[in-house]
Short mmCIF file of C-alpha atoms in Angstrom, two decimals:
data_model
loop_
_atom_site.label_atom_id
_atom_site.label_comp_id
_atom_site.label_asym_id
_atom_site.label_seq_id
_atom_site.Cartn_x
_atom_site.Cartn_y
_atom_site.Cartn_z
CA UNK K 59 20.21 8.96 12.39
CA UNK K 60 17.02 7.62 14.25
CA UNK K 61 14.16 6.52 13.62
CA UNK K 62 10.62 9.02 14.81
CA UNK K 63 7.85 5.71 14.34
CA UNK K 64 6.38 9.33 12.48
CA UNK K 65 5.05 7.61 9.31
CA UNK K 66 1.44 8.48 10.20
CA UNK K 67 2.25 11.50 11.02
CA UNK K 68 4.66 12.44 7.19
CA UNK K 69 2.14 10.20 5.12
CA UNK K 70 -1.02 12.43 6.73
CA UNK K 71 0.91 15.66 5.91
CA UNK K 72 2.43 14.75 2.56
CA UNK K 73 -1.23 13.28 1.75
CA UNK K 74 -2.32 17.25 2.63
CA UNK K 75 0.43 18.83 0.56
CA UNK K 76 -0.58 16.74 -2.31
CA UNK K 77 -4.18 18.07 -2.04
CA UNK K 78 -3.13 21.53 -1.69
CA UNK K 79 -0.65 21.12 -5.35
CA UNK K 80 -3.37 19.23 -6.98
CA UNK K 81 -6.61 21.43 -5.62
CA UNK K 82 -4.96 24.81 -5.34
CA UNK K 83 -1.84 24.46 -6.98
CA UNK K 84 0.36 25.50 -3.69
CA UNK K 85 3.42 24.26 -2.68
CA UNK K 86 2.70 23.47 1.37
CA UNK K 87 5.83 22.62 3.79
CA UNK K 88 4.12 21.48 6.99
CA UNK K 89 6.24 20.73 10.11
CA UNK K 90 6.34 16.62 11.43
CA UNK K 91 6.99 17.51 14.14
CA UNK K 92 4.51 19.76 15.38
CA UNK K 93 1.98 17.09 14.09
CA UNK K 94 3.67 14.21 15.67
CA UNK K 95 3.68 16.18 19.00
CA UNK K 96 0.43 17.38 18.97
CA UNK K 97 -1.19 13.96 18.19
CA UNK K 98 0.65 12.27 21.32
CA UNK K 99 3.31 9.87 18.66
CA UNK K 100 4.66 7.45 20.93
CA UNK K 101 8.62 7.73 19.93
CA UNK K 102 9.67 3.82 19.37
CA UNK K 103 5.88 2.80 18.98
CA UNK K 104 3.89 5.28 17.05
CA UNK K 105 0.55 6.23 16.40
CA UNK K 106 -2.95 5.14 14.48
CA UNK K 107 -4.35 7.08 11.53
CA UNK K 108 -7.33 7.92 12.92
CA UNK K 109 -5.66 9.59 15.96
CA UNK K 110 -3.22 11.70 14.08
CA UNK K 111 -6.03 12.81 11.39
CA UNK K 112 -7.84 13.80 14.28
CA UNK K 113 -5.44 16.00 15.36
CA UNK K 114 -4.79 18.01 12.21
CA UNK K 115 -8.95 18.09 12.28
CA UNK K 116 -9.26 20.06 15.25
CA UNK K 117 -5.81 21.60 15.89
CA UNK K 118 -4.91 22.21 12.59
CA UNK K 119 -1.31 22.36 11.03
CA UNK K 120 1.78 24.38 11.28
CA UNK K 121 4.29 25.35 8.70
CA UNK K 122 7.69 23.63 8.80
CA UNK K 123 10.05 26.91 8.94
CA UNK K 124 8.15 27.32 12.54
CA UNK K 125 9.07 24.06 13.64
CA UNK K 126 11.30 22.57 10.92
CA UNK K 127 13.50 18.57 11.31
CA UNK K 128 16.68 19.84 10.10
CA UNK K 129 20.13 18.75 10.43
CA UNK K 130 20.25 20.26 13.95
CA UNK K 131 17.31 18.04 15.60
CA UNK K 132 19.50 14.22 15.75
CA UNK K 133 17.68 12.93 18.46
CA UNK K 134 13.94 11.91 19.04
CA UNK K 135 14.24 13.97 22.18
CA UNK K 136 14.50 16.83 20.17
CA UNK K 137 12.36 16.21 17.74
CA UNK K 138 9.63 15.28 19.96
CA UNK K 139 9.96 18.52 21.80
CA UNK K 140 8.50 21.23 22.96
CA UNK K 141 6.29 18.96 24.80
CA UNK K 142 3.81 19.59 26.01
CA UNK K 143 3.59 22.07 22.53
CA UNK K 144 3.39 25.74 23.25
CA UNK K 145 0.49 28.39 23.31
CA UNK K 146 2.16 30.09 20.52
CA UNK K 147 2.54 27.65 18.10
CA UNK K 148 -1.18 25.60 18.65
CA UNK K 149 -2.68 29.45 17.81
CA UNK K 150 -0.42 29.62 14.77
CA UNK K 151 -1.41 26.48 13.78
CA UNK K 152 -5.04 27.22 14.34
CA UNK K 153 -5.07 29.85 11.58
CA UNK K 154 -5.70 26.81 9.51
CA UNK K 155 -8.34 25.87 10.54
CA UNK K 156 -9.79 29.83 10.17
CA UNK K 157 -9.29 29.24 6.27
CA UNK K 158 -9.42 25.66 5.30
CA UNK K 159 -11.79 22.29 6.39
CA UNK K 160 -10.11 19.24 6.28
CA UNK K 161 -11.97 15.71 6.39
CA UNK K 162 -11.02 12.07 6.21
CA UNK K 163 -12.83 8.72 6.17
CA UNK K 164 -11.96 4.88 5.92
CA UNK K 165 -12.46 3.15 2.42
CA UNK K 166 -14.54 -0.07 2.69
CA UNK K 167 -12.44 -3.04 1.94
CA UNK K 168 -12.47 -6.67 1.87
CA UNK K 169 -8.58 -6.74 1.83
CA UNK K 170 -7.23 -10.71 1.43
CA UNK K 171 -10.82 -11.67 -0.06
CA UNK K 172 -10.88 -9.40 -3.04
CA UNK K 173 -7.83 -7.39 -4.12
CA UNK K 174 -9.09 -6.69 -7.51
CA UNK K 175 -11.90 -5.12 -6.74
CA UNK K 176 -9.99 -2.87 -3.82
CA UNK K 177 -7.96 -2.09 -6.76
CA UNK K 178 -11.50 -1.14 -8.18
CA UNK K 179 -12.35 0.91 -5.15
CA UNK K 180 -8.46 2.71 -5.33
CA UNK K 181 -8.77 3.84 -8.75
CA UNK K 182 -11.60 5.06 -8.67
CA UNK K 183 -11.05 7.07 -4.99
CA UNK K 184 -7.66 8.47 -6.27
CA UNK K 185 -9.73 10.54 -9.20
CA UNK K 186 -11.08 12.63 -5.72
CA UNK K 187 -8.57 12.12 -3.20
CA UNK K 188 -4.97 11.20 -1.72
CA UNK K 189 -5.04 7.56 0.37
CA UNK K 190 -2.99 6.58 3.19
CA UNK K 191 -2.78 3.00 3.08
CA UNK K 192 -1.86 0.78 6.23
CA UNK K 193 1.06 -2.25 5.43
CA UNK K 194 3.18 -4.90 6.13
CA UNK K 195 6.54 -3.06 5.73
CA UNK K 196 8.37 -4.09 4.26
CA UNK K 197 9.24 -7.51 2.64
CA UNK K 198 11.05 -6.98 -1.47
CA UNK K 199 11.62 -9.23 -4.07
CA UNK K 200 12.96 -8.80 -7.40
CA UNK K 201 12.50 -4.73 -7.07
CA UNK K 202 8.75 -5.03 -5.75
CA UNK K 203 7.31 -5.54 -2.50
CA UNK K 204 4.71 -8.60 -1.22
CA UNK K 205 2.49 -9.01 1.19
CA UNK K 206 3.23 -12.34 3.61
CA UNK K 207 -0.14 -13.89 4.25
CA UNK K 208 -0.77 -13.48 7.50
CA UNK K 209 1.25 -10.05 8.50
CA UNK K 210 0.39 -7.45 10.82
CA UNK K 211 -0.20 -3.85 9.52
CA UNK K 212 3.06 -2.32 10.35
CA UNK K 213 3.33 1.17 8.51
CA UNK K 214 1.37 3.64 6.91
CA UNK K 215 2.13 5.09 3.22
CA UNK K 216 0.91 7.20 0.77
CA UNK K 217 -0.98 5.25 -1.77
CA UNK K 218 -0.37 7.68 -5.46
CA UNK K 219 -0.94 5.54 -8.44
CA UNK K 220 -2.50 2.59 -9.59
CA UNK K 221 -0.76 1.21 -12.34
CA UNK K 222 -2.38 -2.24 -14.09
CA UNK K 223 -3.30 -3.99 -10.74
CA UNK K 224 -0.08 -2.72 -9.30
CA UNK K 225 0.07 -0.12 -6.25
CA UNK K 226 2.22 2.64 -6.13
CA UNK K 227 3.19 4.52 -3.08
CA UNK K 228 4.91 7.34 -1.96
CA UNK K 229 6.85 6.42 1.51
CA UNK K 230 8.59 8.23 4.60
CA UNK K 231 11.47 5.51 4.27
CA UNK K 232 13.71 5.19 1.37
CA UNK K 233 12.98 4.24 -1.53
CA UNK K 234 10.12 6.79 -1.35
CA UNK K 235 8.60 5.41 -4.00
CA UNK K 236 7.57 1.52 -3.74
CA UNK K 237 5.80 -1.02 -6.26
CA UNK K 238 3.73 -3.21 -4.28
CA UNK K 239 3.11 -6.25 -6.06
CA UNK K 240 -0.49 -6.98 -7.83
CA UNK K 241 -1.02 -9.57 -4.55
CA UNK K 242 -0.60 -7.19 -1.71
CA UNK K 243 -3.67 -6.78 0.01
CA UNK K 244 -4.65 -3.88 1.71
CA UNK K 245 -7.14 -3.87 4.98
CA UNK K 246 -6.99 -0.36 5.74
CA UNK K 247 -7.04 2.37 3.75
CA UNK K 248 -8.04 6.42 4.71
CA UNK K 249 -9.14 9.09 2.42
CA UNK K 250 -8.53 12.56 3.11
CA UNK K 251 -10.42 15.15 1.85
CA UNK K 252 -9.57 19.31 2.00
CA UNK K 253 -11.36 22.72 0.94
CA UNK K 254 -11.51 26.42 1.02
CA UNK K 255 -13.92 27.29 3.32
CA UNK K 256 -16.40 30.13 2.06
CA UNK K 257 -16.35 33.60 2.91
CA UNK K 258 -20.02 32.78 3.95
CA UNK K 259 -18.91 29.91 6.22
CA UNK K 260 -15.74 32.28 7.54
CA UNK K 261 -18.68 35.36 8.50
CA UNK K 262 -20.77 32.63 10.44
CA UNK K 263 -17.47 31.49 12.50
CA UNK K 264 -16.92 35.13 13.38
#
């Protein structure tokens, strides 16, 4: 096994299948890698949210049976490949952009200073949207996971509940889902939005 430094790029996509189950009620499979690539991942480093949103923004996203992480890919050579990606799969991808817009922006928080009302701010945000959530990953005790104060923001996770002053997240390392406890503060956190564009909106493109 190996480790991509992908967790932008899996919490981004699984933050976009959500939104497609919950808005539209599809089941989406989209391909890591093709994101990862496309977004410029730096294998042993990795990547900023803003930077790999972007990319699904204006390149848009391709299906994992095009470019699927399998068994067969067991190095980050090959997962991080083709590189640079090819013409054929950036047009595939494209078509997603031909049906669907997708949107993000940053949630304004005051992180250390005032974790209950970011837990405000989360519940309230999750009734509209998924959240990616930037962390200190990861530090456990007794089955939940804190927040040293000071720590860097190591990882990015998908925030999906909110339960008392609790979060819940959905993660790209195992467990995949965490308890954070009701101390961990939280300095960055994106929301992602996603719609059906109109058959109005699709004429005026053509």
């Amino acid at each position: 096994t190996f480790d991509t430094y992908g967790c932008v790029t899996f919490t981004v996509l699984n933050a976009l299948e959500k939104l497609a189950k919950l808005q539209f009620n599809e089941d989406w499979d989209l391909s890591e890698r093709f994101t990862y690539i496309v977004s410029d991942t730096i294998p042993g480093q990795g990547n900023s949210p803003r930077q790999v949103a972007d990319a699904v923004r204006k390149l848009g996203t391709l299906a994992e049976k095009d470019l699927p992480f399998d068994d067969l890919i067991d190095t980050i050579e090959e997962f991080n490949s083709p590189k640079p990606m090819t013409e054929e799969f950036l047009k595939e991808a494209r078509k997603f952009l031909d049906d669907y817009i997708f949107r993000f922006d940053f949630l304004p928080l005051k992180g250390v200073n005032d974790i209950k009302g970011d837990n405000e701010l989360f519940r309230d945000a999750l009734k509209r949207s998924t959240i990616g959530i930037a962390v200190y990953a990861w530090a456990e005790r007794g089955g939940k996971y804190f927040r040293p104060n000071p720590s860097p923001e190591t990882h990015f996770t998908l925030l999906v509940n909110m339960n008392g002053e609790e979060k819940e997240v959905f993660d790209s390392y195992v467990p995949t889902l965490k308890t954070l406890d009701k101390d961990f503060y939280v300095a960055t956190a994106m929301r992602f939005y996603l719609r059906r564009k109109t058959e109005e909106e699709k004429r005026a493109e053509l």
